mmCIF file of C-alpha atoms and ligand atoms in Angstrom:
data_model
loop_
_atom_site.group_PDB
_atom_site.id
_atom_site.type_symbol
_atom_site.label_atom_id
_atom_site.label_comp_id
_atom_site.label_asym_id
_atom_site.label_seq_id
_atom_site.Cartn_x
_atom_site.Cartn_y
_atom_site.Cartn_z
ATOM 1 C CA MET A 2 -46.862 -108.097 -78.498
ATOM 2 C CA ALA A 3 -49.728 -110.258 -78.582
ATOM 3 C CA ILE A 4 -49.298 -113.596 -80.392
ATOM 4 C CA VAL A 5 -52.047 -116.039 -80.282
ATOM 5 C CA GLY A 6 -51.150 -119.046 -81.631
ATOM 6 C CA THR A 7 -49.973 -121.679 -79.737
ATOM 7 C CA VAL A 8 -47.338 -122.898 -82.541
ATOM 8 C CA SER A 9 -45.800 -119.565 -82.456
ATOM 9 C CA ASP A 10 -42.079 -121.147 -81.411
ATOM 10 C CA SER A 11 -40.337 -119.395 -85.241
ATOM 11 C CA GLY A 12 -40.491 -115.506 -83.345
ATOM 12 C CA ALA A 13 -43.060 -112.579 -82.380
ATOM 13 C CA HIS A 14 -43.669 -109.659 -84.741
ATOM 14 C CA PRO A 15 -42.446 -108.449 -86.385
ATOM 15 C CA ALA A 16 -40.053 -110.941 -87.675
ATOM 16 C CA TYR A 17 -38.882 -110.377 -90.824
ATOM 17 C CA GLY A 18 -38.025 -113.008 -94.741
ATOM 18 C CA VAL A 19 -39.088 -115.820 -91.895
ATOM 19 C CA PRO A 20 -42.590 -117.672 -91.792
ATOM 20 C CA ARG A 21 -44.316 -117.291 -88.892
ATOM 21 C CA PRO A 22 -46.710 -119.619 -88.040
ATOM 22 C CA VAL A 23 -49.011 -118.495 -85.748
ATOM 23 C CA LEU A 24 -52.244 -120.605 -85.497
ATOM 24 C CA PRO A 25 -52.379 -124.887 -87.158
ATOM 25 C CA PHE A 26 -53.423 -122.924 -90.465
ATOM 26 C CA ALA A 27 -52.062 -119.396 -90.114
ATOM 27 C CA THR A 28 -48.588 -118.473 -90.965
ATOM 28 C CA VAL A 29 -47.639 -115.210 -92.132
ATOM 29 C CA LEU A 30 -44.673 -113.542 -93.956
ATOM 30 C CA LEU A 31 -44.054 -109.401 -93.286
ATOM 31 C CA GLU A 32 -42.774 -107.577 -96.165
ATOM 32 C CA ASP A 33 -39.433 -105.522 -95.754
ATOM 33 C CA ASN A 34 -41.319 -102.564 -96.691
ATOM 34 C CA PRO A 35 -42.013 -100.777 -93.042
ATOM 35 C CA ASN A 36 -43.174 -97.228 -93.077
ATOM 36 C CA ALA A 37 -46.068 -94.998 -92.114
ATOM 37 C CA MET A 38 -49.004 -96.204 -93.666
ATOM 38 C CA THR A 39 -47.569 -99.684 -93.982
ATOM 39 C CA LEU A 40 -46.539 -100.033 -89.700
ATOM 40 C CA ASP A 41 -43.877 -102.626 -89.624
ATOM 41 C CA GLY A 42 -44.737 -103.953 -93.120
ATOM 42 C CA THR A 43 -47.339 -106.134 -94.906
ATOM 43 C CA ASN A 44 -48.204 -109.492 -93.138
ATOM 44 C CA THR A 45 -48.480 -111.234 -96.469
ATOM 45 C CA TRP A 46 -50.927 -114.204 -95.134
ATOM 46 C CA LEU A 47 -50.384 -118.374 -95.854
ATOM 47 C CA LEU A 48 -53.794 -120.160 -95.345
ATOM 48 C CA ARG A 49 -53.810 -124.200 -95.068
ATOM 49 C CA ALA A 50 -55.691 -126.740 -93.581
ATOM 50 C CA PRO A 51 -52.997 -129.517 -91.362
ATOM 51 C CA GLY A 52 -51.626 -131.695 -93.785
ATOM 52 C CA ALA A 53 -53.048 -129.779 -96.830
ATOM 53 C CA ALA A 54 -50.948 -130.218 -100.314
ATOM 54 C CA GLY A 55 -52.125 -126.278 -101.622
ATOM 55 C CA CYS A 56 -51.761 -122.995 -99.936
ATOM 56 C CA VAL A 57 -54.088 -119.844 -99.889
ATOM 57 C CA VAL A 58 -51.941 -116.928 -100.351
ATOM 58 C CA VAL A 59 -53.770 -113.681 -98.717
ATOM 59 C CA ASP A 60 -52.290 -110.053 -99.871
ATOM 60 C CA PRO A 61 -49.033 -110.833 -101.553
ATOM 61 C CA GLY A 62 -47.943 -107.788 -101.500
ATOM 62 C CA GLU A 63 -45.840 -104.912 -103.135
ATOM 63 C CA GLU A 64 -43.887 -105.924 -106.311
ATOM 64 C CA ASP A 65 -40.496 -107.024 -104.149
ATOM 65 C CA LEU A 66 -39.227 -110.041 -106.310
ATOM 66 C CA PRO A 67 -36.906 -111.063 -101.962
ATOM 67 C CA HIS A 68 -40.437 -111.879 -101.233
ATOM 68 C CA LEU A 69 -42.298 -113.302 -103.120
ATOM 69 C CA GLU A 70 -40.013 -115.494 -103.813
ATOM 70 C CA ARG A 71 -40.012 -116.107 -99.888
ATOM 71 C CA VAL A 72 -43.345 -116.283 -100.857
ATOM 72 C CA LEU A 73 -43.716 -119.059 -103.103
ATOM 73 C CA ALA A 74 -40.839 -120.523 -101.411
ATOM 74 C CA ALA A 75 -42.969 -121.010 -98.590
ATOM 75 C CA ALA A 76 -46.269 -121.857 -99.376
ATOM 76 C CA GLY A 77 -45.524 -124.440 -102.456
ATOM 77 C CA PRO A 78 -48.283 -125.516 -104.177
ATOM 78 C CA VAL A 79 -50.766 -122.180 -104.690
ATOM 79 C CA GLU A 80 -54.478 -122.388 -104.812
ATOM 80 C CA ALA A 81 -55.720 -119.236 -105.016
ATOM 81 C CA ILE A 82 -54.791 -115.880 -104.797
ATOM 82 C CA LEU A 83 -56.619 -113.556 -101.903
ATOM 83 C CA ILE A 84 -56.742 -110.236 -101.906
ATOM 84 C CA THR A 85 -57.992 -107.678 -99.510
ATOM 85 C CA HIS A 86 -58.589 -105.122 -101.002
ATOM 86 C CA HIS A 87 -57.022 -102.568 -103.559
ATOM 87 C CA HIS A 88 -54.269 -100.566 -101.612
ATOM 88 C CA PRO A 89 -50.703 -101.587 -103.684
ATOM 89 C CA ASP A 90 -49.038 -102.277 -100.758
ATOM 90 C CA HIS A 91 -50.890 -105.915 -100.149
ATOM 91 C CA VAL A 92 -51.991 -106.276 -104.731
ATOM 92 C CA ALA A 93 -48.959 -105.082 -106.052
ATOM 93 C CA GLY A 94 -46.939 -108.378 -106.175
ATOM 94 C CA ALA A 95 -49.143 -110.243 -107.375
ATOM 95 C CA PRO A 96 -49.639 -110.323 -111.227
ATOM 96 C CA TRP A 97 -45.965 -111.618 -110.930
ATOM 97 C CA LEU A 98 -46.850 -114.174 -107.840
ATOM 98 C CA ALA A 99 -50.175 -115.199 -110.290
ATOM 99 C CA GLU A 100 -47.687 -116.215 -112.297
ATOM 100 C CA ARG A 101 -44.922 -117.595 -111.346
ATOM 101 C CA ALA A 102 -47.713 -119.275 -109.323
ATOM 102 C CA GLY A 103 -50.158 -120.300 -111.259
ATOM 103 C CA ALA A 104 -52.561 -119.311 -109.245
ATOM 104 C CA PRO A 105 -56.078 -117.583 -109.964
ATOM 105 C CA VAL A 106 -56.692 -114.127 -107.778
ATOM 106 C CA ARG A 107 -59.483 -113.233 -106.290
ATOM 107 C CA ALA A 108 -60.877 -110.206 -104.825
ATOM 108 C CA PHE A 109 -63.550 -108.111 -104.493
ATOM 109 C CA ASP A 110 -62.667 -105.505 -106.838
ATOM 110 C CA PRO A 111 -63.135 -107.104 -111.415
ATOM 111 C CA ALA A 112 -60.303 -104.334 -111.853
ATOM 112 C CA LEU A 113 -57.880 -107.171 -109.624
ATOM 113 C CA CYS A 114 -58.928 -110.602 -110.440
ATOM 114 C CA VAL A 115 -56.988 -113.238 -112.687
ATOM 115 C CA ASP A 116 -58.446 -116.124 -114.270
ATOM 116 C CA ALA A 117 -60.936 -116.338 -111.401
ATOM 117 C CA PRO A 118 -64.228 -114.191 -110.843
ATOM 118 C CA PRO A 119 -64.501 -111.930 -107.761
ATOM 119 C CA LEU A 120 -65.437 -112.080 -104.453
ATOM 120 C CA ALA A 121 -69.432 -112.176 -103.134
ATOM 121 C CA ASP A 122 -70.443 -111.090 -99.599
ATOM 122 C CA GLY A 123 -71.373 -113.938 -97.804
ATOM 123 C CA GLU A 124 -69.645 -116.662 -100.583
ATOM 124 C CA VAL A 125 -67.478 -119.553 -98.602
ATOM 125 C CA LEU A 126 -64.756 -120.687 -100.011
ATOM 126 C CA ALA A 127 -63.339 -124.271 -100.116
ATOM 127 C CA MET A 128 -59.314 -123.951 -100.259
ATOM 128 C CA ALA A 129 -56.330 -125.432 -98.793
ATOM 129 C CA GLY A 130 -58.427 -127.397 -96.759
ATOM 130 C CA LEU A 131 -60.345 -124.205 -94.791
ATOM 131 C CA ASP A 132 -63.478 -122.771 -95.194
ATOM 132 C CA LEU A 133 -62.756 -119.040 -95.761
ATOM 133 C CA GLU A 134 -65.587 -117.193 -95.281
ATOM 134 C CA VAL A 135 -65.946 -113.878 -97.244
ATOM 135 C CA LEU A 136 -66.514 -111.190 -95.798
ATOM 136 C CA HIS A 137 -67.602 -107.417 -96.955
ATOM 137 C CA THR A 138 -66.460 -104.965 -95.389
ATOM 138 C CA PRO A 139 -66.104 -100.965 -97.419
ATOM 139 C CA GLY A 140 -64.924 -98.307 -95.104
ATOM 140 C CA HIS A 141 -61.323 -98.371 -95.378
ATOM 141 C CA THR A 142 -61.479 -98.977 -98.786
ATOM 142 C CA ALA A 143 -65.659 -99.199 -100.618
ATOM 143 C CA ASP A 144 -63.813 -103.017 -101.765
ATOM 144 C CA SER A 145 -62.341 -103.764 -98.402
ATOM 145 C CA ILE A 146 -62.741 -107.620 -97.796
ATOM 146 C CA CYS A 147 -62.303 -109.948 -95.002
ATOM 147 C CA LEU A 148 -61.910 -114.114 -94.553
ATOM 148 C CA ALA A 149 -63.300 -115.820 -91.799
ATOM 149 C CA ILE A 150 -61.583 -119.149 -90.484
ATOM 150 C CA ASP A 151 -63.170 -121.850 -88.093
ATOM 151 C CA HIS A 152 -61.287 -124.457 -88.206
ATOM 152 C CA GLY A 153 -59.639 -126.852 -85.347
ATOM 153 C CA GLY A 154 -61.663 -125.152 -82.842
ATOM 154 C CA ARG A 155 -59.650 -122.667 -83.116
ATOM 155 C CA SER A 156 -61.196 -119.639 -84.938
ATOM 156 C CA ALA A 157 -59.593 -116.200 -86.853
ATOM 157 C CA VAL A 158 -60.572 -113.129 -89.191
ATOM 158 C CA LEU A 159 -58.111 -112.325 -91.820
ATOM 159 C CA THR A 160 -58.808 -108.060 -91.542
ATOM 160 C CA GLY A 161 -57.171 -106.857 -94.243
ATOM 161 C CA ASP A 162 -56.449 -102.642 -93.519
ATOM 162 C CA THR A 163 -60.101 -102.752 -91.894
ATOM 163 C CA VAL A 164 -58.370 -103.702 -88.640
ATOM 164 C CA LEU A 165 -55.368 -102.959 -87.909
ATOM 165 C CA GLY A 166 -52.657 -104.553 -85.426
ATOM 166 C CA ARG A 167 -52.244 -101.734 -83.866
ATOM 167 C CA GLY A 168 -53.025 -97.507 -84.048
ATOM 168 C CA THR A 169 -56.256 -97.375 -86.353
ATOM 169 C CA THR A 170 -57.257 -97.901 -89.638
ATOM 170 C CA VAL A 171 -57.706 -94.375 -92.286
ATOM 171 C CA ILE A 172 -60.869 -94.190 -94.351
ATOM 172 C CA ALA A 173 -58.104 -93.428 -97.357
ATOM 173 C CA PRO A 174 -59.818 -91.234 -100.073
ATOM 174 C CA PRO A 175 -60.941 -91.263 -102.739
ATOM 175 C CA ASP A 176 -63.231 -94.310 -101.662
ATOM 176 C CA GLY A 177 -63.407 -94.919 -97.588
ATOM 177 C CA ALA A 178 -66.003 -93.522 -96.534
ATOM 178 C CA LEU A 179 -67.292 -93.306 -92.579
ATOM 179 C CA GLY A 180 -70.399 -94.769 -92.340
ATOM 180 C CA PRO A 181 -69.939 -97.758 -94.204
ATOM 181 C CA TYR A 182 -66.544 -98.331 -92.069
ATOM 182 C CA LEU A 183 -68.863 -97.987 -88.402
ATOM 183 C CA ASP A 184 -71.173 -100.977 -90.253
ATOM 184 C CA SER A 185 -68.684 -102.793 -90.831
ATOM 185 C CA LEU A 186 -66.440 -102.289 -87.233
ATOM 186 C CA ARG A 187 -69.920 -103.008 -85.657
ATOM 187 C CA LEU A 188 -70.275 -106.391 -87.657
ATOM 188 C CA LEU A 189 -67.285 -107.667 -86.499
ATOM 189 C CA ALA A 190 -68.572 -106.549 -83.101
ATOM 190 C CA GLY A 191 -70.657 -109.416 -83.918
ATOM 191 C CA ARG A 192 -67.915 -112.185 -83.847
ATOM 192 C CA PRO A 193 -68.144 -114.091 -81.133
ATOM 193 C CA PRO A 194 -65.943 -114.265 -78.332
ATOM 194 C CA GLY A 195 -61.036 -114.946 -79.255
ATOM 195 C CA SER A 196 -61.813 -115.014 -82.537
ATOM 196 C CA ALA A 197 -58.008 -113.773 -83.903
ATOM 197 C CA VAL A 198 -57.244 -111.201 -85.935
ATOM 198 C CA LEU A 199 -55.712 -111.972 -88.602
ATOM 199 C CA PRO A 200 -54.574 -108.411 -89.771
ATOM 200 C CA GLY A 201 -52.781 -106.232 -93.374
ATOM 201 C CA HIS A 202 -50.193 -104.265 -90.992
ATOM 202 C CA GLY A 203 -48.734 -105.058 -86.980
ATOM 203 C CA PRO A 204 -49.324 -107.651 -85.096
ATOM 204 C CA ASP A 205 -51.656 -111.069 -84.533
ATOM 205 C CA LEU A 206 -54.357 -110.183 -81.557
ATOM 206 C CA PRO A 207 -56.456 -112.264 -79.944
ATOM 207 C CA ASP A 208 -60.021 -110.997 -79.956
ATOM 208 C CA LEU A 209 -62.243 -109.413 -82.747
ATOM 209 C CA ALA A 210 -64.390 -108.120 -81.027
ATOM 210 C CA GLY A 211 -63.188 -105.984 -77.988
ATOM 211 C CA VAL A 212 -60.542 -104.616 -80.886
ATOM 212 C CA ALA A 213 -63.620 -103.835 -83.030
ATOM 213 C CA ARG A 214 -65.642 -102.690 -80.161
ATOM 214 C CA GLN A 215 -62.896 -100.254 -78.964
ATOM 215 C CA TYR A 216 -62.616 -98.982 -82.334
ATOM 216 C CA LEU A 217 -66.269 -98.099 -82.454
ATOM 217 C CA THR A 218 -64.937 -96.497 -79.080
ATOM 218 C CA HIS A 219 -62.379 -94.324 -80.903
ATOM 219 C CA ARG A 220 -64.436 -93.045 -83.684
ATOM 220 C CA GLU A 221 -67.654 -91.600 -81.884
ATOM 221 C CA GLN A 222 -65.115 -89.762 -79.187
ATOM 222 C CA ARG A 223 -63.804 -88.316 -82.314
ATOM 223 C CA LEU A 224 -67.013 -87.975 -84.166
ATOM 224 C CA ASN A 225 -67.431 -85.501 -80.954
ATOM 225 C CA GLN A 226 -64.588 -83.811 -80.856
ATOM 226 C CA ILE A 227 -65.237 -83.196 -85.068
ATOM 227 C CA ARG A 228 -69.221 -81.829 -83.785
ATOM 228 C CA THR A 229 -67.299 -79.818 -80.758
ATOM 229 C CA ALA A 230 -64.698 -78.354 -83.530
ATOM 230 C CA LEU A 231 -67.625 -77.105 -85.572
ATOM 231 C CA SER A 232 -69.659 -75.852 -82.740
ATOM 232 C CA GLN A 233 -66.489 -73.642 -83.289
ATOM 233 C CA LEU A 234 -65.861 -72.711 -85.934
ATOM 234 C CA GLY A 235 -69.391 -73.132 -87.672
ATOM 235 C CA PRO A 236 -70.896 -75.485 -90.012
ATOM 236 C CA ASP A 237 -69.437 -74.891 -92.600
ATOM 237 C CA ALA A 238 -65.958 -75.150 -91.386
ATOM 238 C CA THR A 239 -63.808 -76.611 -93.496
ATOM 239 C CA ALA A 240 -61.228 -80.148 -92.677
ATOM 240 C CA ARG A 241 -58.621 -77.559 -92.673
ATOM 241 C CA GLN A 242 -59.692 -75.543 -90.575
ATOM 242 C CA VAL A 243 -60.877 -78.144 -87.974
ATOM 243 C CA VAL A 244 -57.200 -80.478 -88.339
ATOM 244 C CA GLU A 245 -56.108 -77.342 -86.491
ATOM 245 C CA VAL A 246 -58.761 -76.529 -84.121
ATOM 246 C CA VAL A 247 -58.823 -81.118 -83.638
ATOM 247 C CA TYR A 248 -54.843 -81.464 -83.965
ATOM 248 C CA ALA A 249 -53.591 -78.409 -81.996
ATOM 249 C CA ASP A 250 -52.168 -80.858 -80.082
ATOM 250 C CA VAL A 251 -50.056 -83.409 -82.957
ATOM 251 C CA ASP A 252 -46.819 -82.531 -84.819
ATOM 252 C CA GLU A 253 -47.830 -80.557 -87.709
ATOM 253 C CA SER A 254 -46.333 -83.614 -90.289
ATOM 254 C CA LEU A 255 -49.418 -85.723 -89.242
ATOM 255 C CA TRP A 256 -51.787 -82.959 -90.182
ATOM 256 C CA PRO A 257 -52.105 -83.772 -93.613
ATOM 257 C CA ALA A 258 -53.497 -87.982 -92.675
ATOM 258 C CA ALA A 259 -55.888 -86.191 -90.649
ATOM 259 C CA GLU A 260 -57.371 -84.156 -92.613
ATOM 260 C CA TRP A 261 -58.410 -87.151 -94.564
ATOM 261 C CA SER A 262 -59.779 -88.800 -91.979
ATOM 262 C CA VAL A 263 -61.683 -84.963 -90.978
ATOM 263 C CA ARG A 264 -63.060 -85.330 -94.740
ATOM 264 C CA ALA A 265 -64.057 -88.745 -93.926
ATOM 265 C CA GLN A 266 -65.641 -87.361 -90.954
ATOM 266 C CA LEU A 267 -67.120 -84.194 -91.937
ATOM 267 C CA ASP A 268 -68.845 -86.179 -95.035
ATOM 268 C CA TYR A 269 -70.371 -88.321 -92.716
ATOM 269 C CA LEU A 270 -71.831 -85.434 -90.123
ATOM 270 C CA ARG A 271 -72.669 -83.772 -92.879
ATOM 271 C CA THR A 272 -74.990 -86.798 -95.179
ATOM 272 C CA THR A 273 -76.278 -88.473 -92.064
HETATM 273 ZN ZN1 ZN B 9 -54.737 -99.893 -97.046
#
């Protein structure tokens, strides 16, 4: 359990239904939607500089009205709703929240935006007393972004599903891809030391660069396992055949997700 803030006196992750301050400018509301893909549930982040009137809501979560009512109550006036990527556990509640809060929705994918233009890589959003830097980090999905914040001597990056609070991220079909994901991890590994990870799922972590380097090492180990399997099975082996070798000691219920991952790795190895 890694709590990076000095103001986290309202409990630790997971804290359902209770706004949990993590940094002076970032509070999380954990949606009660745990499952195999969301870990403990979706983290909805509320960003606001100390003393600022307005709030930015990042990833409202599913269309879960008790959760969205709690988000509204904790947020106060909402300047904007930002989306890290198009998966429904992050974005499905956005239209409802936008209407109730009278706030625009911004995402990298124009189709998700409401009354506002799409986010652009490198754009800096001056909102809620903060400067939010948009980093396009494709890989988990093509439209994944992170948001970097430096304020009051503290820095943090909201990572969506690009980096999670525990475990590793899936390269999700149809638009996830390993090559861009490795590039995104290298970008995040280059962030200054001590930048907190504020993830889409799981607990917050103290050092993004360190976690990104661990992810890169893990991916390289997995690629080496696939290369070894292909040397046994032949270069045209299917994803399923590779799973049966590489994941032989893993419960078969996890093989479908493993097959996504292996397919992404085979695509990568066969095109680079
Ligand atoms: Zn996702």
